[in-house]
Coordinates of C-alpha atoms and ligand atoms in Angstrom, one line a residue:
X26 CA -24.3 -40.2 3.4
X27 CA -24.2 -37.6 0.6
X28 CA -26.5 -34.7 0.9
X29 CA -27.7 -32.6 -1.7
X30 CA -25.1 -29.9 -0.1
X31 CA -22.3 -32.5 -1.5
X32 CA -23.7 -32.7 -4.6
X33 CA -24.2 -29.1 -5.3
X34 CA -20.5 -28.2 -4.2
X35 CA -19.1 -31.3 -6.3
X36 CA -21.1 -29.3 -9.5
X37 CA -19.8 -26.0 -8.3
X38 CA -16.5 -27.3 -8.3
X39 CA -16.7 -29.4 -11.6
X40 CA -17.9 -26.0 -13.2
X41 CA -14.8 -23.8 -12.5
X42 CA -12.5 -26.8 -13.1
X43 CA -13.7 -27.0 -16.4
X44 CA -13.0 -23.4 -17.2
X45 CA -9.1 -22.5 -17.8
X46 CA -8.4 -19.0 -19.5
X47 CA -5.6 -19.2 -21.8
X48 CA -2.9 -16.8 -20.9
X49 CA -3.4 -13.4 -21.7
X50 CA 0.2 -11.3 -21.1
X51 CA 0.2 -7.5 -21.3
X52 CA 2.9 -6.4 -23.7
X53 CA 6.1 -4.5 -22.2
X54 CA 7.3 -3.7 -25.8
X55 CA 6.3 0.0 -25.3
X56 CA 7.8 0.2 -21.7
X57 CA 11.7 1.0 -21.6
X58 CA 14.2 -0.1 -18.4
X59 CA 17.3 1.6 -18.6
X60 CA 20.2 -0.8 -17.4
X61 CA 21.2 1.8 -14.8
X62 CA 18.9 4.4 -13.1
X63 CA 21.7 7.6 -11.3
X64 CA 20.1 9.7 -8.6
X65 CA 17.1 12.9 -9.3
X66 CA 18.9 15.4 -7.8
X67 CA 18.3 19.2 -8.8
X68 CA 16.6 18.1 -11.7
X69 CA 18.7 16.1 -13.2
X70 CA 19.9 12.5 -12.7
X71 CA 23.3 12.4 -11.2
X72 CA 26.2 10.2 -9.9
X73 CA 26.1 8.4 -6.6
X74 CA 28.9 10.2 -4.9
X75 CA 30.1 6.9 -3.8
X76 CA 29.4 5.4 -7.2
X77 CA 28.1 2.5 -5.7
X78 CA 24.9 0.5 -7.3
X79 CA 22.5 -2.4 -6.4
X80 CA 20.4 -4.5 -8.1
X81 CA 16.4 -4.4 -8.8
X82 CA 15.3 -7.5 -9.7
X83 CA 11.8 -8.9 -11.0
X84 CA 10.3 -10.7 -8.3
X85 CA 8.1 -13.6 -10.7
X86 CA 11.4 -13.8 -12.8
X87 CA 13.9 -13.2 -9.8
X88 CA 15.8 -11.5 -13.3
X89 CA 17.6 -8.2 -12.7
X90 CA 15.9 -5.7 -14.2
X91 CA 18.3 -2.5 -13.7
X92 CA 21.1 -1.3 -12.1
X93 CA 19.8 1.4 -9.0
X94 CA 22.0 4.1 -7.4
X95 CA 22.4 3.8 -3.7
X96 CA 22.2 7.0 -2.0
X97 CA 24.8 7.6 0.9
X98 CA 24.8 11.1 3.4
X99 CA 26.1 13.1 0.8
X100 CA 24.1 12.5 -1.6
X101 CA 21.1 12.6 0.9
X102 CA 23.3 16.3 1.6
X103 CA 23.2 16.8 -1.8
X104 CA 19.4 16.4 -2.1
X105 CA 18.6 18.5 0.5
X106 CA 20.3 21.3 -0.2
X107 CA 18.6 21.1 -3.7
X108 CA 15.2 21.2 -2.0
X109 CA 15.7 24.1 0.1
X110 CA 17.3 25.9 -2.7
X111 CA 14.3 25.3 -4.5
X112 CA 12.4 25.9 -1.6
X113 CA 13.9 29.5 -1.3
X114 CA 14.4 30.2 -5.1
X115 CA 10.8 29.3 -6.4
X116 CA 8.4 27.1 -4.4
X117 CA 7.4 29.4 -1.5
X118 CA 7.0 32.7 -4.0
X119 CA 5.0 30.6 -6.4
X120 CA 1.0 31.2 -6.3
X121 CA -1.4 28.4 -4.9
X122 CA -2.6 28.7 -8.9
X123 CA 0.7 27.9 -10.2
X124 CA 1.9 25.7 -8.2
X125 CA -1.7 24.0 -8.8
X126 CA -0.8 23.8 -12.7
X127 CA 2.3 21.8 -12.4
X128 CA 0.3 18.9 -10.0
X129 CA -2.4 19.2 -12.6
X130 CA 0.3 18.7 -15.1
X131 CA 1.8 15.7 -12.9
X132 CA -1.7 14.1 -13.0
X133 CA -2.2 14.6 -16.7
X134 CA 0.9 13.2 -17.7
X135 CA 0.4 9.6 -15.2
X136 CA -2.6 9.5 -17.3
X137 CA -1.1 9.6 -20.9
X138 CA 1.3 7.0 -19.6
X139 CA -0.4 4.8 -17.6
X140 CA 0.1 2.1 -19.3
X141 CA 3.7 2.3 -19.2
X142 CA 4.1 3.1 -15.5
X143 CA 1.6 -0.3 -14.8
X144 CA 3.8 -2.8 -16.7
X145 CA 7.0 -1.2 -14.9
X146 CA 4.6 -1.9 -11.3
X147 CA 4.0 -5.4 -11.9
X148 CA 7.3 -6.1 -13.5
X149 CA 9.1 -4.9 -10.8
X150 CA 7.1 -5.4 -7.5
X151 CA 5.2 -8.6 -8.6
X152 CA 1.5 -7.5 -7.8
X153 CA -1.4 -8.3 -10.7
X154 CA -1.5 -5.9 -14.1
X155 CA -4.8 -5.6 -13.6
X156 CA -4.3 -4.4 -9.8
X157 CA -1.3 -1.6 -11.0
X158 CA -3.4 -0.8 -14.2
X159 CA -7.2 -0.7 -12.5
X160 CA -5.9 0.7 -8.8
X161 CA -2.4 1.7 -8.4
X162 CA -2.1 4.3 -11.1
X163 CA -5.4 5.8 -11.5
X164 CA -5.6 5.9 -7.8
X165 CA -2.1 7.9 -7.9
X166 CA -3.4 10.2 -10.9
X167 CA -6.3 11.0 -8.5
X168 CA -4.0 12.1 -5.7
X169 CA -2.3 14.8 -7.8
X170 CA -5.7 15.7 -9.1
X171 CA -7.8 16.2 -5.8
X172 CA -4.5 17.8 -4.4
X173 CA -4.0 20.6 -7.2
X174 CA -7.4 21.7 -6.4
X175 CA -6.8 22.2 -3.2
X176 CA -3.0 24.5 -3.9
X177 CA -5.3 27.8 -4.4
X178 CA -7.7 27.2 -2.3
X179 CA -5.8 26.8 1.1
X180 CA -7.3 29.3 2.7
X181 CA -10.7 27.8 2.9
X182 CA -9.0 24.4 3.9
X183 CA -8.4 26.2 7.6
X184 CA -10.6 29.2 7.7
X185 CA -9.4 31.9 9.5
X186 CA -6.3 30.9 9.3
X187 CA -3.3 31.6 7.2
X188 CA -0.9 28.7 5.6
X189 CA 2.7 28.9 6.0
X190 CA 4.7 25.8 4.6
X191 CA 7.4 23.9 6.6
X192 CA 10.0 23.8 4.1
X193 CA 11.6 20.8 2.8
X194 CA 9.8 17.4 3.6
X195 CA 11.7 13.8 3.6
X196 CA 9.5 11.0 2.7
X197 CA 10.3 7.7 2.9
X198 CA 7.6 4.8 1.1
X199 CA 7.3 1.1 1.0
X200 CA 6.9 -1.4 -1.7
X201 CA 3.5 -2.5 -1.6
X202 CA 2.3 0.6 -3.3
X203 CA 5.2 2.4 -4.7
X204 CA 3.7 4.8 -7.6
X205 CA 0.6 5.2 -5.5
X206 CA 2.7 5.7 -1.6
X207 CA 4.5 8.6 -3.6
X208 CA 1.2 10.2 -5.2
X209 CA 0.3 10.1 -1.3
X210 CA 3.3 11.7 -0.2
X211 CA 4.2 14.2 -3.1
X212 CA 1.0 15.8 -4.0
X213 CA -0.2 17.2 -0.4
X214 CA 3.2 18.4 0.3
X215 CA 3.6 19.9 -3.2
X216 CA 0.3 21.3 -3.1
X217 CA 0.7 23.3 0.5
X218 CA 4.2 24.6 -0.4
X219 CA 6.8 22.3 0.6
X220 CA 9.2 21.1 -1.6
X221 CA 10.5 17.1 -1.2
X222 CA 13.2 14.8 -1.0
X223 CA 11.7 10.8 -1.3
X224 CA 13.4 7.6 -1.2
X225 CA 11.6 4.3 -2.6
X226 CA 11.9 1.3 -1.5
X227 CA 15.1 -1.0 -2.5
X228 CA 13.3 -3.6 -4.1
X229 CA 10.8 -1.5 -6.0
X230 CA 12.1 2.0 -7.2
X231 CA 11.7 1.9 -10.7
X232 CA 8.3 3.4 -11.2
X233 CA 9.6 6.2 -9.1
X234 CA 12.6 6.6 -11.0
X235 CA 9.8 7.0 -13.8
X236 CA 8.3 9.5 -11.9
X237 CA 11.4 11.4 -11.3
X238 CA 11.7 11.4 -15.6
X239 CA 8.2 12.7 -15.8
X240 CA 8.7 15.6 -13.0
X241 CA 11.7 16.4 -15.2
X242 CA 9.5 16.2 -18.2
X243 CA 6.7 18.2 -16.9
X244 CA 9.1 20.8 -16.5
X245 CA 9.1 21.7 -12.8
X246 CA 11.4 24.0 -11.4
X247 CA 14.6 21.9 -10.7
X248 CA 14.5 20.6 -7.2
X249 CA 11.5 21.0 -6.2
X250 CA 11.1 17.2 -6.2
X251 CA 14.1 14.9 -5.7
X252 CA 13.9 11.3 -5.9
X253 CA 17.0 9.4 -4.0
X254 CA 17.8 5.2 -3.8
X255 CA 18.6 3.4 -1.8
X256 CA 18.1 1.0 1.4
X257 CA 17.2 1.4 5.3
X258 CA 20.2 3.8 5.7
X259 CA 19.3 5.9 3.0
X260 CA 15.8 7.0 4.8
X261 CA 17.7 6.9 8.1
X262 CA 19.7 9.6 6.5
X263 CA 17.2 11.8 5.2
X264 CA 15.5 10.9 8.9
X265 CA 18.3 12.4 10.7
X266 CA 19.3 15.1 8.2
X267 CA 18.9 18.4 9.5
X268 CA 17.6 20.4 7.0
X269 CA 14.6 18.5 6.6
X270 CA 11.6 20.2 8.6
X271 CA 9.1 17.4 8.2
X272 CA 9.1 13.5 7.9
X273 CA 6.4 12.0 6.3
X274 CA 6.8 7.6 7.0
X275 CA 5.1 5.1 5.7
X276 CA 6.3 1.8 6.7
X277 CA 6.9 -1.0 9.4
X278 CA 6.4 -0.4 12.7
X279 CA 9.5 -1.6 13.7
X280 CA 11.1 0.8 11.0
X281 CA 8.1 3.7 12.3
X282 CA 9.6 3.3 15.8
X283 CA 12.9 3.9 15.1
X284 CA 12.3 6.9 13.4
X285 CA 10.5 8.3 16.5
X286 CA 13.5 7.7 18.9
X287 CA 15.6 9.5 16.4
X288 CA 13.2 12.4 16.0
X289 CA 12.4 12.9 19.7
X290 CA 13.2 15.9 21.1
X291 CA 14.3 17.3 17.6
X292 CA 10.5 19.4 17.2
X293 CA 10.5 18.1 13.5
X294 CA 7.2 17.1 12.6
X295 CA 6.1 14.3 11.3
X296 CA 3.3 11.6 10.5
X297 CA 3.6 7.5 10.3
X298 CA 1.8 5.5 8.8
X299 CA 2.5 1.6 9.9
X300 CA 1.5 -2.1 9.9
X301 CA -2.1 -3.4 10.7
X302 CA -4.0 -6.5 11.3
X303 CA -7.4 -5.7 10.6
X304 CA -10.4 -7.8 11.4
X305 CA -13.1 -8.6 8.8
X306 CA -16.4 -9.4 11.2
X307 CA -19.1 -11.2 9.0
X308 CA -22.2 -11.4 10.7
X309 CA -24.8 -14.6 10.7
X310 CA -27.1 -11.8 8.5
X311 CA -24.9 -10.6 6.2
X312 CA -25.2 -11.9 2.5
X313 CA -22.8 -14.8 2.1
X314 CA -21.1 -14.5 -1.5
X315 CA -20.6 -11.2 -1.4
X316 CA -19.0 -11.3 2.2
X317 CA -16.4 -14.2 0.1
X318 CA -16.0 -11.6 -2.5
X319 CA -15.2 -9.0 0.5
X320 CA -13.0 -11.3 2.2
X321 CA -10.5 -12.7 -0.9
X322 CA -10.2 -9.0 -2.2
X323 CA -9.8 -7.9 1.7
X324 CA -6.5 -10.7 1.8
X325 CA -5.2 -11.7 -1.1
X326 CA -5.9 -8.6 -3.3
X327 CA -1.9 -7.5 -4.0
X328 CA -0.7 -10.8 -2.0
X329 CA -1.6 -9.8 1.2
X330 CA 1.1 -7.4 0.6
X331 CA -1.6 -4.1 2.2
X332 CA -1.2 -2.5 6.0
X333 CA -4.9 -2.4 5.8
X334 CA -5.5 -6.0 4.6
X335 CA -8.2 -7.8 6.2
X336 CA -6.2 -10.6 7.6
X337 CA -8.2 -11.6 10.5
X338 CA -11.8 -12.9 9.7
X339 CA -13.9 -13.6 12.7
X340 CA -17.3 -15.5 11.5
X341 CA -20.4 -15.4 13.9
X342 CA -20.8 -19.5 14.8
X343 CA -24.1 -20.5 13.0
X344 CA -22.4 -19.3 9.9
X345 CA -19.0 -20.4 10.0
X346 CA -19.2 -23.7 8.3
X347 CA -21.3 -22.6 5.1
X348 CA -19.2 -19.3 4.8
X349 CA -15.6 -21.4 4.7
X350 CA -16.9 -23.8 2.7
X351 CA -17.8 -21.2 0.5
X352 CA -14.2 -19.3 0.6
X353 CA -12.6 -22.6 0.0
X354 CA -14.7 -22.8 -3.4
X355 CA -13.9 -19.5 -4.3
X356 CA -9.9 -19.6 -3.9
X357 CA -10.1 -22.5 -6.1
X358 CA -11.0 -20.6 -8.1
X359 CA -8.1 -17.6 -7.9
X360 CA -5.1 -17.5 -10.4
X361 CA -1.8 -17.5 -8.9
X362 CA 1.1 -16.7 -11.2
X363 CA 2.3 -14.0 -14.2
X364 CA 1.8 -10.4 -12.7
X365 CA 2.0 -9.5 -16.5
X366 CA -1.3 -11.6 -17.1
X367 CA -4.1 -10.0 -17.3
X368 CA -5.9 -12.7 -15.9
X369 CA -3.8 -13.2 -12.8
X370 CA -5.5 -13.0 -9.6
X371 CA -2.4 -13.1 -7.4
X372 CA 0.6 -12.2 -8.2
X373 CA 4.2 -12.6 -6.7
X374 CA 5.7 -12.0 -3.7
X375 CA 7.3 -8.6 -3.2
X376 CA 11.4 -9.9 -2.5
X377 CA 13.0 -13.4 -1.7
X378 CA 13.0 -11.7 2.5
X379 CA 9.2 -11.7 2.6
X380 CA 8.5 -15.0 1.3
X381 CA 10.7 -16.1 3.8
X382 CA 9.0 -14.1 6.6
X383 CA 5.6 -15.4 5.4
X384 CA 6.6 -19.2 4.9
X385 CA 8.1 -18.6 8.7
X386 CA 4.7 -17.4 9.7
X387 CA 2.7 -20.0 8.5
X388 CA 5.2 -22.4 9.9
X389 CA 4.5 -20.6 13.4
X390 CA 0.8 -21.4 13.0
X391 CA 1.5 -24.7 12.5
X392 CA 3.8 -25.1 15.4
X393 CA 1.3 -23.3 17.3
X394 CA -1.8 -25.9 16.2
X395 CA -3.6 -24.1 13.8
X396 CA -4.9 -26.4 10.7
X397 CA -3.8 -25.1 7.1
X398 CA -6.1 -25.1 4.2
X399 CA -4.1 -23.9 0.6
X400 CA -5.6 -23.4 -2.4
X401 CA -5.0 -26.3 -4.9
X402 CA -3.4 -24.0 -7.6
X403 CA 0.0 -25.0 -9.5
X404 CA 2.9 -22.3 -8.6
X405 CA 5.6 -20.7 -11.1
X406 CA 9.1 -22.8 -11.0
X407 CA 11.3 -19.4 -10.4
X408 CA 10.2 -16.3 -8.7
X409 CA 8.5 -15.9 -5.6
X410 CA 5.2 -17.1 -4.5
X411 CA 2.6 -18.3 -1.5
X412 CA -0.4 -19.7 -1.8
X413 CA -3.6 -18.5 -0.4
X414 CA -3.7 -19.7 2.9
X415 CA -6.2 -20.3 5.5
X416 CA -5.3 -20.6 9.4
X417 CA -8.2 -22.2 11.7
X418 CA -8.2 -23.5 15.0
X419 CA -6.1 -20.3 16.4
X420 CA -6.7 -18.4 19.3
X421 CA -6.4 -14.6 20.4
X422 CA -3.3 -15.3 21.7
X423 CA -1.4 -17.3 19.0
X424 CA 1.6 -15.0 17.1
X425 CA 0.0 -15.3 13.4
X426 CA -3.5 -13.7 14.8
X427 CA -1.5 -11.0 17.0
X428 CA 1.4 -9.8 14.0
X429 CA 1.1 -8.4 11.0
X430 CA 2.2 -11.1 8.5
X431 CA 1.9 -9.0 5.4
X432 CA 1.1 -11.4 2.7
X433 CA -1.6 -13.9 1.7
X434 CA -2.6 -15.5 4.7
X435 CA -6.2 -15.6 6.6
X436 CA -6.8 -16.3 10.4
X437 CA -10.3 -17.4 11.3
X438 CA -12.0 -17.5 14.4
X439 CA -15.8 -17.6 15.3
X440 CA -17.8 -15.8 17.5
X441 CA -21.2 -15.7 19.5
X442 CA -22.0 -12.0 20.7
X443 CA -20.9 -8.4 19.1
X444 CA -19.5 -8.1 22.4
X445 CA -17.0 -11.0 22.0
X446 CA -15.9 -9.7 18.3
X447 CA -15.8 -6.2 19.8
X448 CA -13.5 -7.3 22.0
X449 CA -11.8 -9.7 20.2
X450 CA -11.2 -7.2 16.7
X451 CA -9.6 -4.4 19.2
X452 CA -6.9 -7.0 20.9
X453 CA -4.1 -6.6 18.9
X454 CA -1.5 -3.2 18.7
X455 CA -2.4 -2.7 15.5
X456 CA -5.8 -0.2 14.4
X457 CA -5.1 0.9 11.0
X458 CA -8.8 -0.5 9.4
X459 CA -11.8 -3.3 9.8
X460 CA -14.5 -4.7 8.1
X461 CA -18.4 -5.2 8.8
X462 CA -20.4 -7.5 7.1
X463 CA -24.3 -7.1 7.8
X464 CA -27.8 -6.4 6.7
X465 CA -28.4 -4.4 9.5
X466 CA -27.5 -0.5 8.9
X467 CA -28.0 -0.4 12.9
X468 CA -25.5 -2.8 13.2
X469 CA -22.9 -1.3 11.1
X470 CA -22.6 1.8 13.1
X471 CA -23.0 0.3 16.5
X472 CA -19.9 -1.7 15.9
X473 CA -17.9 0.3 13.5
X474 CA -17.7 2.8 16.3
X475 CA -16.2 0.4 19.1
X476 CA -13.5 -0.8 16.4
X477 CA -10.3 1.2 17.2
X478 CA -9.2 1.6 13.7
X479 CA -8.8 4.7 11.6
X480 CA -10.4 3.0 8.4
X481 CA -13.9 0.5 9.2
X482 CA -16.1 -0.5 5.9
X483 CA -19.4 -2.1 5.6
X484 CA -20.1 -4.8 3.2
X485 CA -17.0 -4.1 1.1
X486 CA -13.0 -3.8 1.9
X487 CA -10.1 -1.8 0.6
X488 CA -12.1 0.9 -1.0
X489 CA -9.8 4.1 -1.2
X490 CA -10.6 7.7 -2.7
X491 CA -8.0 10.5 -2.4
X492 CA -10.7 13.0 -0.5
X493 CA -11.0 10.5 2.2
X494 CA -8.4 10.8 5.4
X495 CA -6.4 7.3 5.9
X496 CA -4.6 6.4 8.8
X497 CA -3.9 4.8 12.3
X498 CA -4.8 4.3 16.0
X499 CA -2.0 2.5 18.4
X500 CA 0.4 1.0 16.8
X501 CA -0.6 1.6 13.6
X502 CA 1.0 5.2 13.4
X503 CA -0.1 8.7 13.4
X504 CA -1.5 11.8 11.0
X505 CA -3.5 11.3 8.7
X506 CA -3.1 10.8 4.8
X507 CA -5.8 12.0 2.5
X508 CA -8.3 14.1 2.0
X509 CA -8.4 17.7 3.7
X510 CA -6.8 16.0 7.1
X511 CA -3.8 15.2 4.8
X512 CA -3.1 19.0 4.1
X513 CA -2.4 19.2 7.8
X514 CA 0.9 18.2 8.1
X515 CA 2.5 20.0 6.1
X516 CA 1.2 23.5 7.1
X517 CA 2.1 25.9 9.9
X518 CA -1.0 27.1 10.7
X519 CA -0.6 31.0 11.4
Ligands
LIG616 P1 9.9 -1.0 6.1 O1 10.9 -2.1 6.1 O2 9.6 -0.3 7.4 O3 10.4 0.0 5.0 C1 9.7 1.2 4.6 C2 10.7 2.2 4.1 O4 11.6 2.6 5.1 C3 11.5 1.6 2.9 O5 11.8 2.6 2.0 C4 12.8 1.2 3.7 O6 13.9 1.2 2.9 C5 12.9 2.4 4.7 N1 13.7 2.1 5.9 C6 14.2 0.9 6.4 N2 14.9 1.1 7.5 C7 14.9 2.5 7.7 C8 15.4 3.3 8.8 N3 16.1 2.8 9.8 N4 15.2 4.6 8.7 C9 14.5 5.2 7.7 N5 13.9 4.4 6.7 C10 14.1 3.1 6.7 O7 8.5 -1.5 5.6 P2 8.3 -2.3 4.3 O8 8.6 -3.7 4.6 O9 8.9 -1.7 3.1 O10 6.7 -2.2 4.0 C11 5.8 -3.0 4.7 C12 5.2 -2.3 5.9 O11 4.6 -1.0 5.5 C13 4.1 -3.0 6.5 O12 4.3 -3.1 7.9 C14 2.9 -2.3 6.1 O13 1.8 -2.5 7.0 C15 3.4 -0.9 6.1 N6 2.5 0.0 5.3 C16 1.7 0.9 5.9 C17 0.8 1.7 5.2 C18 -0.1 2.7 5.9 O14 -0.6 3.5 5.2 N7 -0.3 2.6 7.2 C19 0.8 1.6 3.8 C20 1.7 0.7 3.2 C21 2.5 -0.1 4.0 P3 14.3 -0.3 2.2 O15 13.1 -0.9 1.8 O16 15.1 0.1 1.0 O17 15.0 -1.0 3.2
LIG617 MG1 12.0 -5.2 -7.6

């Protein structure tokens, strides 16, 4: 029998199929790609000492888009001597006030060329213009802004306290984020004292490499900032190199691991920030479309590709049905395809590696009984792409809800009691952030208290501000990135 349900989600659907958006591309004729990107070393861009280079390719074209230098222990040597010159020479004598000025200056300048350093985002790491041009970069521009306020004013940071800065700090980033990971990394250390040496990640350095041309630009006393390429043996270096005095991770946890072993017993410092599986709890009284909206932005906002994405949705019972058949609507909805479009809803995946690891994963839920629902949408003939993906019928104890998959890909479960999603949200290693969806303010703070996760929002997801700490419980890393917490780590506090 068809209900009047039926008939209203045939018209809902026969309304957005009848809408297409002709394609709207955001020009790259103002952005310029060198064909070969050297090393920012001292203030200048220098050699590989092994001369040795690798590709960067675009991942919705899989076209190279420059040549990159691969940093080996010299070079990594190299950069760290250059730091703690500049460390000695001019960093640690400079006022809060000047050094201030320069971040200012930092800030300003990502501004006047936002544009620019949005096209190179999407171009090179696959995620939406409209994601790199309305978060990424004015996100980033933020950092360096709430972090040259805080330059002169340290002393009311810790009260009572004095500030002494640890030196040189290595910083190592990932590609999910890359202008916006090195905003988070360079401004707080910048800002307290410390001067840096940062790698990128292989498959997305070029907006960094941008950065590094800026920081020259913005004339900053030569090695105060080095930029360095390269792969997983390039931060191992800068890990392990002994004239860095703080590490500052952001990564896998696999990766964030590693780096602990090698650090132990060395009494460096250092903060991680790692993978998370965060669950998005929509309660039978929360409103419906706005809990969709929370949930698509929460997963497939930048492909999944987010430690704090909101890839677990637990959905109390008596509104499970209405609210999936509602999400299914919606992802019909999304556009999949040209990161340079300023329509595009979903961009591509970040390498050729990660589309593997998430086609593996969804395989795994398969193999493990879950049922699959994909969105309808046609996909690009070359590059790399998934579509959005619902898992149901999964368990607690099933691989794709326990690991972090790291792309577009939903598990839902239901549940009865706050109790049982309590319980349920915490059981995984991961804590990095959750969701609450509910017309009770009672509710929200009841539960967002029991959820071991550094990050919990109510009715919304993936919100971010640079005054506001961000980080992890369990496996999810520690220290804290952000706001006054994210001064912390890179003070002595005397
Ligand atoms: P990854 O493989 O751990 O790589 C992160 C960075 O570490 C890259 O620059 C990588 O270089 C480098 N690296 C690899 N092996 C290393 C080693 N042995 N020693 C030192 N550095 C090494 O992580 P990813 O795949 O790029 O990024 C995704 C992960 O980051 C996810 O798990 C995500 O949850 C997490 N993440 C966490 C946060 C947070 O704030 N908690 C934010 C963003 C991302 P190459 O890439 O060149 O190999
Ligand atoms: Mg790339």
């Amino acid at each position: 029998m068809i209900t009047d349900k039926d008939i209203q989600k045939k018209q809902r659907l026969d309304f957005t199929s009848a809408w297409t958006y002709d394609p709207a591309p955001e020009s790259s004729d103002h952005v310029t790609i060198s064909d070969k990107y050297d090393l920012f070393i001292g203030g200048k861009f220098v050699e590989p000492v092994s001369g040795t280079y690798f590709a960067t390719v675009s991942p919705s074209t899989e076209k190279k888009l420059a040549d990159v230098a691969e940093a080996g222990e010299k070079d990594v040597d190299n950069a760290v001597k250059a730091a703690r010159t500049a460390y000695d020479t001019y960093w640690k004598k400079m006022s809060g006030r000047d050094r201030g000025k320069y971040i200012y200056r930092i800030a300003r300048m990502i501004q006047e060329r936002a544009r620019e350093f949005a096209v190179i985002e999407s171009m090179d790491g696959g995620k939406p213009i409209r994601e790199s041009r309305d978060v990424d970069v004015p996100l980033a521009a933020a950092h360096y802004f709430y972090y040259a306020g805080w330059a002169d004013k340290l002393d009311y940071a810790f009260p009572g306290r004095k500030t002494q800065p640890r030196g040189v700090a290595g910083q190592i980033i990932p590609w999910n984020f890359p202008l916006l990971m090195a905003a988070w990394k360079i401004a707080p250390a910048l800002a307290t004292g410390n001067t840096v040496v940062l790698k990128p990640a292989e498959t997305t350095p070029l907006t960094s490499l941008k950065l590094a041309e800026l920081i020259r630009d913005a004339d900053l006393p030569p090695g105060v900032v080095n930029i360095i390429t390269g792969a997983g043996q390039t931060g191992s270096a800068i890990v392990n190199h002994p004239g860095v005095d703080k590490i500052a991770f952001t990564g896998s946890t696999q990766v964030g691991k590693l780096i602990q072993k090698s650090l132990a017993g060395t009494g460096k410092p250092y903060t991680l920030e790692l993978g998370g599986k965060a669950a998005n709890i929509v309660f039978e009284d929360a409103a419906l479309d706005q809990a969709v909206e929370g949930i698509v932005n929460g997963i497939f906002f930048n492909q999944g590709h987010v430690c704090c994405a909101g890839s677990r949705l637990f959905v109390q019972e008596g509104i499970a049905d209405a609210l999936i058949g509602k999400l299914k609507d919606r992802m019909e909805t999304l556009i999949v395809g040209d990161p340079l479009d300023k329509n595009t809803d979903i961009g591509a995946i970040n390498s050729r590696a990660q589309l593997d690891t998430i086609n593996g994963y969804i395989e795994t839920g398969l193999n493990e009984g879950a049922d699959i629902y994909q969105c309808k949408c046609d996909l690009p003939s070359s590059g790399y792409w998934v579509k959005p993906t619902l898992l149901t019928g999964v368990s607690q104890s099933h691989r794709v809800v326990q690991e972090e998959i790291f792309g577009p890909v939903l598990t839902i479960q239901t549940f009865r009691t706050p109790a049982e999603v309590i319980e349920k949200a915490n059981n995984t290693p991961y804590g990095l952030s959750g969701g609450i969806w509910t017309d009770k303010g009672a509710k929200i703070f009841k539960i967002s208290t029991k959820i071991r996760s550094g990050v919990v929002w109510a009715n919304t997801f993936n919100k971010f501000d640079p005054t506001s700490p961000f980080g992890g419980y369990k496996e999810s890393g520690m220290g804290r990135e952000g706001g006054l917490h994210g001064l912390l780590p890179y003070v002595e506090l005397i």
